[in-house]
XYZ file of C-alpha atoms in Angstrom:
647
model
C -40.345 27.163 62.982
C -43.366 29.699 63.329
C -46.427 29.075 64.639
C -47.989 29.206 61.829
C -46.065 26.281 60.133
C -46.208 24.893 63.320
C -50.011 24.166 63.407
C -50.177 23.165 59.797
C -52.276 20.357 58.872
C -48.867 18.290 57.641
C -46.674 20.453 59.809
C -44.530 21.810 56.694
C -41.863 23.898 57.968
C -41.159 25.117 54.423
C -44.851 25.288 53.190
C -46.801 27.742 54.194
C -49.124 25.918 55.665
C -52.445 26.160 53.256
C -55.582 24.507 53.841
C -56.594 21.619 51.864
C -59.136 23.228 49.845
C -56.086 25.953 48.588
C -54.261 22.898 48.428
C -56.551 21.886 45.640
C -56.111 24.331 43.355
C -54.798 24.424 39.745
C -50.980 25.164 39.579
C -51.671 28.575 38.485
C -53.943 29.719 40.940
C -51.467 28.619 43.649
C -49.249 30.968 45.082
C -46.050 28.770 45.489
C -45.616 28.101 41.987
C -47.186 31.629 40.713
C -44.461 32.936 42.963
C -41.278 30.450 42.052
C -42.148 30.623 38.023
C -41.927 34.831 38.698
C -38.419 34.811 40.314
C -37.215 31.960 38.091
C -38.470 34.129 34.922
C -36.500 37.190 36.593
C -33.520 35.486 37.037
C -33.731 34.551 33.889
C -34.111 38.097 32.444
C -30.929 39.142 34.728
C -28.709 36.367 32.946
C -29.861 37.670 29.700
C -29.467 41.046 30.556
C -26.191 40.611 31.965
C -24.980 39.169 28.374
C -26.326 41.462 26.297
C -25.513 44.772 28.623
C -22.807 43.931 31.258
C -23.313 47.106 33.014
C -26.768 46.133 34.590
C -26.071 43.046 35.432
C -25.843 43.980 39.050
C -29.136 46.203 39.206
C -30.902 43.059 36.960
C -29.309 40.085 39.467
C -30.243 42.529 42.256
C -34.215 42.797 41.282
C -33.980 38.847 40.344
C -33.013 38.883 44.052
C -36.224 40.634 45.359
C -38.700 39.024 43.691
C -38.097 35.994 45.726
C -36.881 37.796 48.440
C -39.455 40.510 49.602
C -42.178 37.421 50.372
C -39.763 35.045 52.468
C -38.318 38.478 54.398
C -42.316 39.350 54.667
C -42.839 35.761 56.487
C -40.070 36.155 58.557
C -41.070 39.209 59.602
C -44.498 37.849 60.575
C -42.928 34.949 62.826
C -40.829 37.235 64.603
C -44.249 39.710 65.232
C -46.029 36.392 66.536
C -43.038 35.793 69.468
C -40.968 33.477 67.006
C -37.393 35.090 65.172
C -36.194 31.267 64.624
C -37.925 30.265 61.747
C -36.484 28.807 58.638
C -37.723 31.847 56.408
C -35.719 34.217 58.695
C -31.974 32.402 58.235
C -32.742 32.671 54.404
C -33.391 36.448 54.908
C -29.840 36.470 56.601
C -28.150 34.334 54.286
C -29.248 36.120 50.817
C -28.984 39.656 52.468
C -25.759 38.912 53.709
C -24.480 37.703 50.074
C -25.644 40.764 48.330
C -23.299 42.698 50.752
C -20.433 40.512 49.959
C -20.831 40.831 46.410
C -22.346 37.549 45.724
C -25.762 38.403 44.625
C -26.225 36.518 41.467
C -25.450 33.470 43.843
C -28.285 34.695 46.562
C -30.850 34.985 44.009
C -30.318 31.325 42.625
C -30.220 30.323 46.035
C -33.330 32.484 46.957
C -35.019 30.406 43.315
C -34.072 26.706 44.472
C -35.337 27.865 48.019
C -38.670 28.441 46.294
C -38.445 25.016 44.133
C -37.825 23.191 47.136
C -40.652 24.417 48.824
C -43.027 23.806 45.727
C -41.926 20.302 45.348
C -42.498 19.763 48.985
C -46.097 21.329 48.804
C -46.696 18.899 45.750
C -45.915 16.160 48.051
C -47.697 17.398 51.210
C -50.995 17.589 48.719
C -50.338 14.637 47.395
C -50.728 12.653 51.211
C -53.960 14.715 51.608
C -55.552 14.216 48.363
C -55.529 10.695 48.897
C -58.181 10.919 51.628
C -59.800 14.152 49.652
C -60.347 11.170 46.763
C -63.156 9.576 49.134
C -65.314 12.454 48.938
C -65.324 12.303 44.997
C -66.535 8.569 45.369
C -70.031 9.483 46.734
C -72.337 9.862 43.672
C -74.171 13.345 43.288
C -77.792 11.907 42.792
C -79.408 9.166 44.426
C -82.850 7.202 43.406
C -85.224 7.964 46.370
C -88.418 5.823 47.122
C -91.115 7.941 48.356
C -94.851 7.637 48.297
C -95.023 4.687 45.860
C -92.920 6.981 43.056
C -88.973 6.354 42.350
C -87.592 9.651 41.662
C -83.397 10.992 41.282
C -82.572 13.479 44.307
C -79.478 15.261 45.144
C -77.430 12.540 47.801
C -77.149 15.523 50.332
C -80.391 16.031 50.744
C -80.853 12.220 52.138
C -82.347 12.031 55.320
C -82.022 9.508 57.854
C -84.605 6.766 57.233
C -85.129 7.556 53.429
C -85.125 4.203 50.849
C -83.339 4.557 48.040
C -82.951 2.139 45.506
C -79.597 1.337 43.906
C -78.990 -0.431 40.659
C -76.364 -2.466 39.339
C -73.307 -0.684 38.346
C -74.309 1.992 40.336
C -72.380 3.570 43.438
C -73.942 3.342 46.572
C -75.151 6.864 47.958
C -75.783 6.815 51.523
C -74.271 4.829 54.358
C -77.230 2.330 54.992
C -79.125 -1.033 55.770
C -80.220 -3.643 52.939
C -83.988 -4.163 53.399
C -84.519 -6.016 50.034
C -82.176 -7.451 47.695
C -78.807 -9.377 47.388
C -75.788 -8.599 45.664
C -72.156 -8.372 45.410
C -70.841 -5.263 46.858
C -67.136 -4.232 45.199
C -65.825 -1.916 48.935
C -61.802 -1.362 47.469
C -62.361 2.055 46.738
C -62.889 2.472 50.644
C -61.225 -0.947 52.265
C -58.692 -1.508 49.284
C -60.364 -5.121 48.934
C -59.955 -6.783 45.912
C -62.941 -9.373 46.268
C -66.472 -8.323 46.446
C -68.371 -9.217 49.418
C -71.718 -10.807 49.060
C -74.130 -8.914 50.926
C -78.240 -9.457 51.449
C -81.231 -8.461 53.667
C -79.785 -6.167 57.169
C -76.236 -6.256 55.598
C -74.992 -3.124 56.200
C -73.579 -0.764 53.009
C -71.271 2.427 52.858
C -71.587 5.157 50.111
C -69.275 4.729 47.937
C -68.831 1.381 47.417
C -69.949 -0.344 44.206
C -72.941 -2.697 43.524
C -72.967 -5.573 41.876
C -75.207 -7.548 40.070
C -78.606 -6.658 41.747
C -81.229 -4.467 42.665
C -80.828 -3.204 46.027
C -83.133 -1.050 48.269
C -81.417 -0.021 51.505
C -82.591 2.853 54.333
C -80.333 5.130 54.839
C -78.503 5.063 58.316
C -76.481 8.287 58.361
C -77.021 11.649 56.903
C -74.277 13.104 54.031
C -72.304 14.742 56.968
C -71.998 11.461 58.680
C -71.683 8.966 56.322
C -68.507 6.615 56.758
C -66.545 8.301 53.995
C -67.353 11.655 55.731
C -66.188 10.965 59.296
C -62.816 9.240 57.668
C -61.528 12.328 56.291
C -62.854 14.687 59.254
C -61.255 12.128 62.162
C -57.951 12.490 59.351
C -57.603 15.825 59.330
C -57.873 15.946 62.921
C -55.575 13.602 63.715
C -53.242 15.536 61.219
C -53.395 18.272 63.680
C -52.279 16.056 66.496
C -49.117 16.119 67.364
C -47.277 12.407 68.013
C -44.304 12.041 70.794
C -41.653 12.046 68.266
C -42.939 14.891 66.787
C -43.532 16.759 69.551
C -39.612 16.291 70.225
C -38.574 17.432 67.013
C -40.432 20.914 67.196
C -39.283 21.199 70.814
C -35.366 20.372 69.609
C -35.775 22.453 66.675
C -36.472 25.791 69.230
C -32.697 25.459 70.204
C -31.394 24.185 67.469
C -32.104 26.912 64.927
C -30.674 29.454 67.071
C -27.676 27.130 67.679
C -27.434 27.651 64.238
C -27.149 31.300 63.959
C -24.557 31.120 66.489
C -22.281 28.598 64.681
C -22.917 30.549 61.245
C -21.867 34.097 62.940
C -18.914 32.178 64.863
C -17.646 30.683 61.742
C -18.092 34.258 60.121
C -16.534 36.205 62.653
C -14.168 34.147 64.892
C -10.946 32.653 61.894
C -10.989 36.907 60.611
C -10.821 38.546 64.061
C -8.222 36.059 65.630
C -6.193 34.218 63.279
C -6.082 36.830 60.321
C -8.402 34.683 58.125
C -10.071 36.938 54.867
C -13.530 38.105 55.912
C -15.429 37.599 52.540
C -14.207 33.858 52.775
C -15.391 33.238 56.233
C -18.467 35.257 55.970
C -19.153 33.376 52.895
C -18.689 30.290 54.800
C -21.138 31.546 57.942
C -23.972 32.080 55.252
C -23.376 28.665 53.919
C -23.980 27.366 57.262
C -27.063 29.330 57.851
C -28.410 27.395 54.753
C -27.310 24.288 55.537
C -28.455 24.126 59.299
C -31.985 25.076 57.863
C -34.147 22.528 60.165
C -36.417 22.422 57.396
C -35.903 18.469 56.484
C -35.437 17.861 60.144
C -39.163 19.261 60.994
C -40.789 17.713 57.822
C -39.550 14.438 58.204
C -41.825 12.948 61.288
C -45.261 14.598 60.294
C -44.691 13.829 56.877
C -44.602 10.453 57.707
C -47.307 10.425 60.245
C -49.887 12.393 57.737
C -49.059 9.546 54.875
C -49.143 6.672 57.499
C -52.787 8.231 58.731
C -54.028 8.737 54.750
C -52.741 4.906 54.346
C -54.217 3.310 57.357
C -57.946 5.549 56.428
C -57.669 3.700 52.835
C -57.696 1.004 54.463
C -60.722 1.465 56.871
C -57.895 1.685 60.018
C -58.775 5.049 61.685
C -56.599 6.531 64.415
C -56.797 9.700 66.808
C -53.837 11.159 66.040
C -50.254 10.659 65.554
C -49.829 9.600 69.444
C -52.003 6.908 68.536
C -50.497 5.518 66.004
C -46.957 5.583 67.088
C -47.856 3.632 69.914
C -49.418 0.838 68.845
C -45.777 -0.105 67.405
C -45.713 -1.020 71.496
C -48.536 -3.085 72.596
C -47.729 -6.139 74.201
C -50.984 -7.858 74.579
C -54.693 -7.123 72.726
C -57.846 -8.161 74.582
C -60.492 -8.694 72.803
C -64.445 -9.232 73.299
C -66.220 -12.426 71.646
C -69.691 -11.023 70.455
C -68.824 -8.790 67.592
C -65.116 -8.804 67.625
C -63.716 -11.740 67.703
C -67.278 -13.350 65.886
C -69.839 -11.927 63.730
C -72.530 -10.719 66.166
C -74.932 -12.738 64.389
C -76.013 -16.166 64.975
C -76.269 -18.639 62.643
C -77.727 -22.192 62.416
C -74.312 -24.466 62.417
C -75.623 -27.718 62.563
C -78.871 -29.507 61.726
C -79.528 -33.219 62.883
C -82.302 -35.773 61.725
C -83.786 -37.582 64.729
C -87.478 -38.898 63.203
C -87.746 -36.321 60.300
C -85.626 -34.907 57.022
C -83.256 -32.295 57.143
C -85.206 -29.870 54.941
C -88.714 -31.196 57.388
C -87.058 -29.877 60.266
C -85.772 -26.450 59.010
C -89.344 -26.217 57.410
C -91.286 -26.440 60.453
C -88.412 -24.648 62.663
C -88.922 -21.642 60.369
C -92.449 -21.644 60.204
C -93.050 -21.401 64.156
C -89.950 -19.081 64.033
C -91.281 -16.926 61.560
C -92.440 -12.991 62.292
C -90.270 -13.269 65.678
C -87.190 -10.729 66.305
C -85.290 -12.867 68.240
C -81.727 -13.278 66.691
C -82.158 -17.297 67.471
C -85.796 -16.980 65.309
C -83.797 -15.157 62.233
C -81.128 -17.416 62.360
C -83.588 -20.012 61.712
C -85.786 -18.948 58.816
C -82.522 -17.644 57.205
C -81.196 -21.047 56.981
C -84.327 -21.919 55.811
C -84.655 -19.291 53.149
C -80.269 -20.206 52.061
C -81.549 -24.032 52.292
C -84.668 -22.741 50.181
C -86.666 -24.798 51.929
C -90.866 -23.934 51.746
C -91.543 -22.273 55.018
C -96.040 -23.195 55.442
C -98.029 -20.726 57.240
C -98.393 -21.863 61.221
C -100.695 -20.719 63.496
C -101.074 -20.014 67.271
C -97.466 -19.309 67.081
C -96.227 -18.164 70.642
C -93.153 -18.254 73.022
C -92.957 -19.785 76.049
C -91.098 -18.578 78.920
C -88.167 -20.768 79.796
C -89.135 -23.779 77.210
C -89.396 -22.161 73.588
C -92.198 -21.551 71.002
C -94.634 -23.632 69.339
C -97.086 -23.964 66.814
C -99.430 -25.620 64.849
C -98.222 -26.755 61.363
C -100.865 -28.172 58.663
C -102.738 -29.953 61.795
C -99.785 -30.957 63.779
C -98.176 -29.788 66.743
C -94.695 -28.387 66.840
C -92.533 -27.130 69.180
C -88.869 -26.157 69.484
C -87.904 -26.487 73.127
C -84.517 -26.408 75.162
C -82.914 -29.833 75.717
C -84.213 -29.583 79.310
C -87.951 -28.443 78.479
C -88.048 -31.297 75.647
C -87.509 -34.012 77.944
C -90.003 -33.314 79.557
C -92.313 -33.734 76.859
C -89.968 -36.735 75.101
C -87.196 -39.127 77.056
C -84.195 -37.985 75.197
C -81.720 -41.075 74.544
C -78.062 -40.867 75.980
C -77.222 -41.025 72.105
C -79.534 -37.711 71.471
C -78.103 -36.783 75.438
C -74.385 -36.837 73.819
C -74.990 -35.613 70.857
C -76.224 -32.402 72.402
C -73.794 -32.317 75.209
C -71.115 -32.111 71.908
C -72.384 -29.422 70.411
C -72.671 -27.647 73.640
C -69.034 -28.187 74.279
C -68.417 -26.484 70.793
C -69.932 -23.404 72.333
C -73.487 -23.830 70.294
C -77.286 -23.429 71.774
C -79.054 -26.245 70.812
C -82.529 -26.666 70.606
C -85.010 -29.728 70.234
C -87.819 -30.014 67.719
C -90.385 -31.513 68.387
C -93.241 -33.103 66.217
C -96.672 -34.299 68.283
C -95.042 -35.285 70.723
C -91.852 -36.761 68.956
C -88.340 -35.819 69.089
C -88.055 -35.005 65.125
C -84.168 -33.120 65.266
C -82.037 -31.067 66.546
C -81.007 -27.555 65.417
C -77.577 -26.242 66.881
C -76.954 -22.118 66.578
C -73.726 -20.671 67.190
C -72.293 -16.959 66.861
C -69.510 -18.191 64.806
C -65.851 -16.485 64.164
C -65.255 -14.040 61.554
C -63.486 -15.372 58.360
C -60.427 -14.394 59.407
C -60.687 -14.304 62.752
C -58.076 -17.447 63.014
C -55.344 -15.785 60.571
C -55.772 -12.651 62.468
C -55.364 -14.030 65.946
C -52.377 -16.210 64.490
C -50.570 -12.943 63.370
C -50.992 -11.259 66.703
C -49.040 -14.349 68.124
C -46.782 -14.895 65.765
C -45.845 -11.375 66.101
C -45.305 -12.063 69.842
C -48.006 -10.101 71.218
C -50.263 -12.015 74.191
C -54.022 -12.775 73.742
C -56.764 -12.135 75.677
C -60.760 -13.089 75.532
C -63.143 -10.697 77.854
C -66.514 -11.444 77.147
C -69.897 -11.556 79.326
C -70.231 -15.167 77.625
C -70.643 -18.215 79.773
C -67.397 -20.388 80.422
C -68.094 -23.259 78.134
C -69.058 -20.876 74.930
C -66.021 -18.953 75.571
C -63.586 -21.776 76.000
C -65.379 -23.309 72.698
C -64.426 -20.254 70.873
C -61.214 -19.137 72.373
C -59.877 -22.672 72.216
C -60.735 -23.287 68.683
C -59.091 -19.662 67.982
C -55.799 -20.417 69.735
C -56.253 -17.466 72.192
C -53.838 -17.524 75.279
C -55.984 -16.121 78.098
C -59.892 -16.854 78.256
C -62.119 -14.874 80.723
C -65.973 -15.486 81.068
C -68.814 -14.262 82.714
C -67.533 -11.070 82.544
C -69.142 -7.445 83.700
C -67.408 -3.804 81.818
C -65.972 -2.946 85.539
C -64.453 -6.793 85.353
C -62.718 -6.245 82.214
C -61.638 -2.812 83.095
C -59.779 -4.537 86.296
C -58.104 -6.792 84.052
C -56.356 -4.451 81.771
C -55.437 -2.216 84.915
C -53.751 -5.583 86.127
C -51.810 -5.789 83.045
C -51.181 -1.962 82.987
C -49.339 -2.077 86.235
C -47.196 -4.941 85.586
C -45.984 -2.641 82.675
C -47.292 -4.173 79.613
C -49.143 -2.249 77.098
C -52.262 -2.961 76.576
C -54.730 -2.852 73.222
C -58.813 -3.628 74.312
C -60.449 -4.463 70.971
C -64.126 -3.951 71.446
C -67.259 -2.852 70.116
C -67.435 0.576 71.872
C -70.669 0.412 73.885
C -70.528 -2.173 76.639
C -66.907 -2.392 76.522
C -66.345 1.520 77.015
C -64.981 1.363 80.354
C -62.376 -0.925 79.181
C -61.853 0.854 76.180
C -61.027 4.031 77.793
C -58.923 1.930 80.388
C -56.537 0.519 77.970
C -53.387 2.297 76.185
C -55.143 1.731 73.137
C -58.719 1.706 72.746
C -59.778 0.314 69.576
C -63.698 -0.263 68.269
C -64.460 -2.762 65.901
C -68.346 -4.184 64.216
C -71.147 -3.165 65.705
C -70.064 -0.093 67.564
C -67.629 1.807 64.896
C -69.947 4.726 65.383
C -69.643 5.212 68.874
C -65.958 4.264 68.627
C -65.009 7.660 66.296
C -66.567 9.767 69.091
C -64.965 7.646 72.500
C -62.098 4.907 71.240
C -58.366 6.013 70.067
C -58.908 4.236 66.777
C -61.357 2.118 65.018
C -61.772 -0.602 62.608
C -64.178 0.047 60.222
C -64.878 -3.109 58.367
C -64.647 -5.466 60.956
C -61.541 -7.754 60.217
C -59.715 -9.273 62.845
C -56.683 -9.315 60.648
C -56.718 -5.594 60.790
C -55.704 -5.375 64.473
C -51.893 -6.640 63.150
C -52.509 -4.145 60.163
C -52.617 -1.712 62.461
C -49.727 -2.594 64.713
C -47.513 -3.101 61.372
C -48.808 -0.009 59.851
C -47.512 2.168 63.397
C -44.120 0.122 63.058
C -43.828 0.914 59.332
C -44.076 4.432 60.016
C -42.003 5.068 62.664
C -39.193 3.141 60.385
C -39.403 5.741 57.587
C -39.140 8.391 60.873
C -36.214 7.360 62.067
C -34.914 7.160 57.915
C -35.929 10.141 57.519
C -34.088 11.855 60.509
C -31.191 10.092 59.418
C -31.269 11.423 56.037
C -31.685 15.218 57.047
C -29.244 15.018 60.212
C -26.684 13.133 57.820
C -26.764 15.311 54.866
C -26.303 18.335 57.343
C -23.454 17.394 58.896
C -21.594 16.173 55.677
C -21.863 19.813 54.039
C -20.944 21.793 57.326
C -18.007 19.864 57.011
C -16.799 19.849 53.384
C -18.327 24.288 53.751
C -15.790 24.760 56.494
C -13.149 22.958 54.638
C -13.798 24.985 51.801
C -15.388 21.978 49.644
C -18.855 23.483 48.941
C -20.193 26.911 48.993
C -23.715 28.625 48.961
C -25.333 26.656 46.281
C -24.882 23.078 47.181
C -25.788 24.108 50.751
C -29.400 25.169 49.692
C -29.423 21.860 47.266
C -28.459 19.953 50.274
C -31.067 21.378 52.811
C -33.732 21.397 49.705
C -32.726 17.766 48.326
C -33.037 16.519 51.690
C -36.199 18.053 52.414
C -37.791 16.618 49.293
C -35.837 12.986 50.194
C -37.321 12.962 53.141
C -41.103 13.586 51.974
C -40.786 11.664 49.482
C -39.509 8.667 51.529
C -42.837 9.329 53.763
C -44.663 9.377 50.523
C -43.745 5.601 49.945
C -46.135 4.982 53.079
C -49.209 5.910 50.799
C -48.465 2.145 48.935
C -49.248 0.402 51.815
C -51.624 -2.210 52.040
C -51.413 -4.047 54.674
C -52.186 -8.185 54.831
C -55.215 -9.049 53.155
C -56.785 -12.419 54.175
């Protein structure tokens, strides 16, 4: 191959090699099929000529032969120029030339023609793996409805800026990556996850452009600019990982260096060697060398691993999977155990209020006066509380002299009584607790959960227990990682009894607490050199030594944005059940690899049989190389249906 298929985007070795934006073009303005609908339309002319006036039917089959001709000669002229003679376009130039001497040019230009079809159909396909990331782009409305200054006017999306409020309707497409700061709604994300359910989203949700909204009014700051919005970074981490080359690929262009001049060897053996010393006719063996030339065309050979990597890459970016590169991808078919943190991987990052227990007052009493002591505080504990509250609908009063207290709590004052919301150890101070109220905290404790005490003038009223609880499908993930075989592991900086709670209840093999980044990093360098191979799952910040430690580094919630600049891949919307996604996505892939090898060595070596036996000739050989070529792409193709499990 030249180097100039070499570095294409989707490593075509019969393409040649056009950017994506050429790529996009209508069929006329596109030089492959301007090109093959020329020589096919002077072919045509020949056989008509030929009928009608017999005696320029070798001048017309002879032009016929140069139309398509004079280009591939012209790019195999190039590769040689650049350092590189092997190249697929040069053993066409031989082939063809050498039929015209032997007479046989009618049968070089139809070979020249389905040449040119079979690299037209192959650029349909290649375009076809790349437009399905392009797609994204056209999801992004034009025009978005900014906020400014107490007016609501329509701007152009590009020109949001970081911070800006724009307000998005029902019906309407989302235009900027960005945070809800009013609203609630149902947000439809399968035209960027592939999810079929909407996903309810309200107040510091986080949105991408793109996806749909619902059935309310939403106003949301913008969190990235155009250039960096999700659906932005997807297709430029794509098309860079499209340029990197995986292991298996690497191998075939290496292999392919020897093998195409291996080629010309057999092809001028075959011609030469049966005529020179056992009396053989030279047009038949030549005939049969040029055959050869065609059919050891590496063409299907070179196509059929990047092929597969660029549609497993476009597949696994539908899905919000993004990998580094082909590398990447093809070895995550290997990992043998996945660590994972707790706080935003394996859970949601956000508290929540899990349990709320009546000791002297109501239910909705105790979330009432919780959430008005709680209220206009930033502490993730405080805003799980008065969003219960707000869910529960509860009415939250107006307290005053609202302040925290180092190592007790806050407290309040509450329509003339006094309220606090203390630690089990700073409340019994101020209230005996019972060994039944003693228990029943030490319970929810041993579930992993922070409890606190609320307390009404001096009176233990209830208990309110907060937990950072698993993502919903945190259990089904973890269960397909087993079931699959693969080990897991828990590394968080958690205390031992809230990671035991949650590991336990998650059915992961190996818990470790209390954990520092250089302690994690230590761990997965244990596993490392007792040769397993090793996934960290984490959310790209805290984690990054690890991350960088492991085979596979993989980012996940809150730190997808740091992960596309540091991690080997990241998970984009946050699913546990997406680490096996990925794993089955690599192993899928590298199956059609292997299928597709099979198909273009096997066709090859069935027609340089049945050519030296006399079977076939010239024009099945260049169907064989071109029908395997387009076999094999299209087998890769299939890789665009995947979806993945979907909880």
């Amino acid at each position: 191959m030249s180097e100039h298929h070499q570095n294409s985007k989707v490593s075509s070795c019969c393409s040649s090699g056009k950017s994506i934006k050429s790529q996009e073009k209508s069929w006329l303005g596109n030089p492959q099929m301007r090109m093959t609908v020329l020589c096919g339309t002077a072919l045509g002319l020949a056989y008509i000529i030929g009928f009608l006036i017999p005696s320029l039917e070798d001048i017309a089959f002879l032009v016929a032969l140069a139309v398509g001709l004079v280009p591939i000669m012209r790019r195999a002229y190039d590769g040689a120029r650049q350092g590189n003679p092997f190249t697929i376009e040069m053993l066409m130039t031989i082939a063809a030339t050498g039929a015209f001497f032997i007479g046989a040019t009618q049968e070089a230009a139809m070979v020249v023609l389905l040449f040119l079809i079979g690299e037209l159909l192959e650029g349909i396909a290649t375009r076809k793996a790349n437009a399905s990331i392009q797609a994204l782009a056209a999801l992004i409305p034009k025009t978005a409805f900014l906020e400014q200054d107490g007016t609501t006017s329509e701007v152009l999306a590009e020109t949001l800026s970081i911070g800006s409020v724009i307000l998005v309707r029902p019906g309407d497409r989302v235009a900027a990556d960005g945070e809800i700061i009013e609203g609630e709604s149902a947000i439809d994300e399968a035209p960027v996850t592939g999810e079929s359910v909407p996903k309810k989203k309200k107040t510091g949700d986080v949105v991408f452009a793109g996806t749909i909204n619902g059935d309310g009014v939403l106003r949301i700051r913008v969190t990235a600019s155009a250039s960096d919005n999700t659906i932005a970074r997807i297709i430029k981490l794509v098309e860079e990982a499209q340029e990197s080359k995986s292991p298996t690929e690497r191998f075939i262009t290496r292999f392919s260096r020897y093998y195409t001049p291996a080629v010309l060897l057999l092809g001028f053996s075959v011609a030469v060697i049966p005529p020179l010393f056992m009396g053989e006719s030279w047009y038949e063996w030549i005939y049969k060398g040029l055959a050869i030339l065609l059919i050891g065309c590496p063409c299907a050979l070179v196509i059929s691993t990047p092929a597969a990597i660029a549609a497993g890459l476009a597949a696994g970016a539908r899905r919000g999977l993004l990998m580094k590169g082909g590398a990447v991808l093809e070895n995550l078919r290997s990992v043998t155990h996945v660590a994972l943190d707790k706080t935003g991987t394996i859970t949601e990052g956000k508290p929540v209020v899990t349990d709320v227990i009546a000791l002297g007052r109501t239910e909705p009493d105790i979330l009432s006066l919780a959430a008005a002591i709680e209220t206009g505080s930033s502490h993730p504990l405080a805003l799980a509380i008065v969003a219960r509250a707000k869910a529960a609908q509860v009415n939250i009063p107006i307290a005053s002299d609202s302040k925290a207290i180092a190592g007790k709590g806050v407290s309040g004052s509450v329509a003339d009584q006094t309220v606090y919301l203390y630690s089990p150890s700073a409340a019994q101070k101020v209230a005996p607790l019972s060994l039944d109220q003693i228990s029943k905290i030490e319970l929810l404790n041993d579930e992993g959960k922070t409890v606190s005490v609320l307390l009404v003038d001096g009176e233990i009223a209830g208990l309110l227990a907060i937990r950072d609880e698993p993502r919903a499908d945190a259990l089904e993930g973890l269960k397909a990682l087993r079931d699959a075989g693969i080990v897991t592991l828990m590394l968080t900086g958690d205390n031992q009894r809230t990671a035991d709670a949650i590991g336990r209840s998650m059915g992961i093999s190996e818990i470790y607490a209390h954990m520092m980044p250089e302690d994690k990093q230590a761990i997965i360098q244990k596993l490392q050199s007792s040769g397993f191979i090793v996934a960290k799952i984490g959310d790209g910040i805290n984690d990054a030594p690890a991350l960088a430690a492991a085979d596979i580094g993989i980012a996940m919630g809150g730190g997808t944005d740091v992960a596309l600049e540091t991690a080997d891949a990241a998970i984009l919307h946050g699913r546990v059940l997406d680490i096996i996604n990925m794993i089955s996505l690599s192993k899928k892939v590298m199956e059609n690899i292997h299928q597709n090898i099979v198909i273009s060595l096997g066709l090859k070596v069935v027609f340089l049989i049945t050519t030296i036996a006399g079977i076939t000739g010239l024009w099945p050989a260049i169907l064989a190389d071109t029908g395997a070529t387009v076999l094999v792409t299209a087998n890769a193709m299939r890789l665009l249906r995947w979806r993945g499990r979907i909880s």
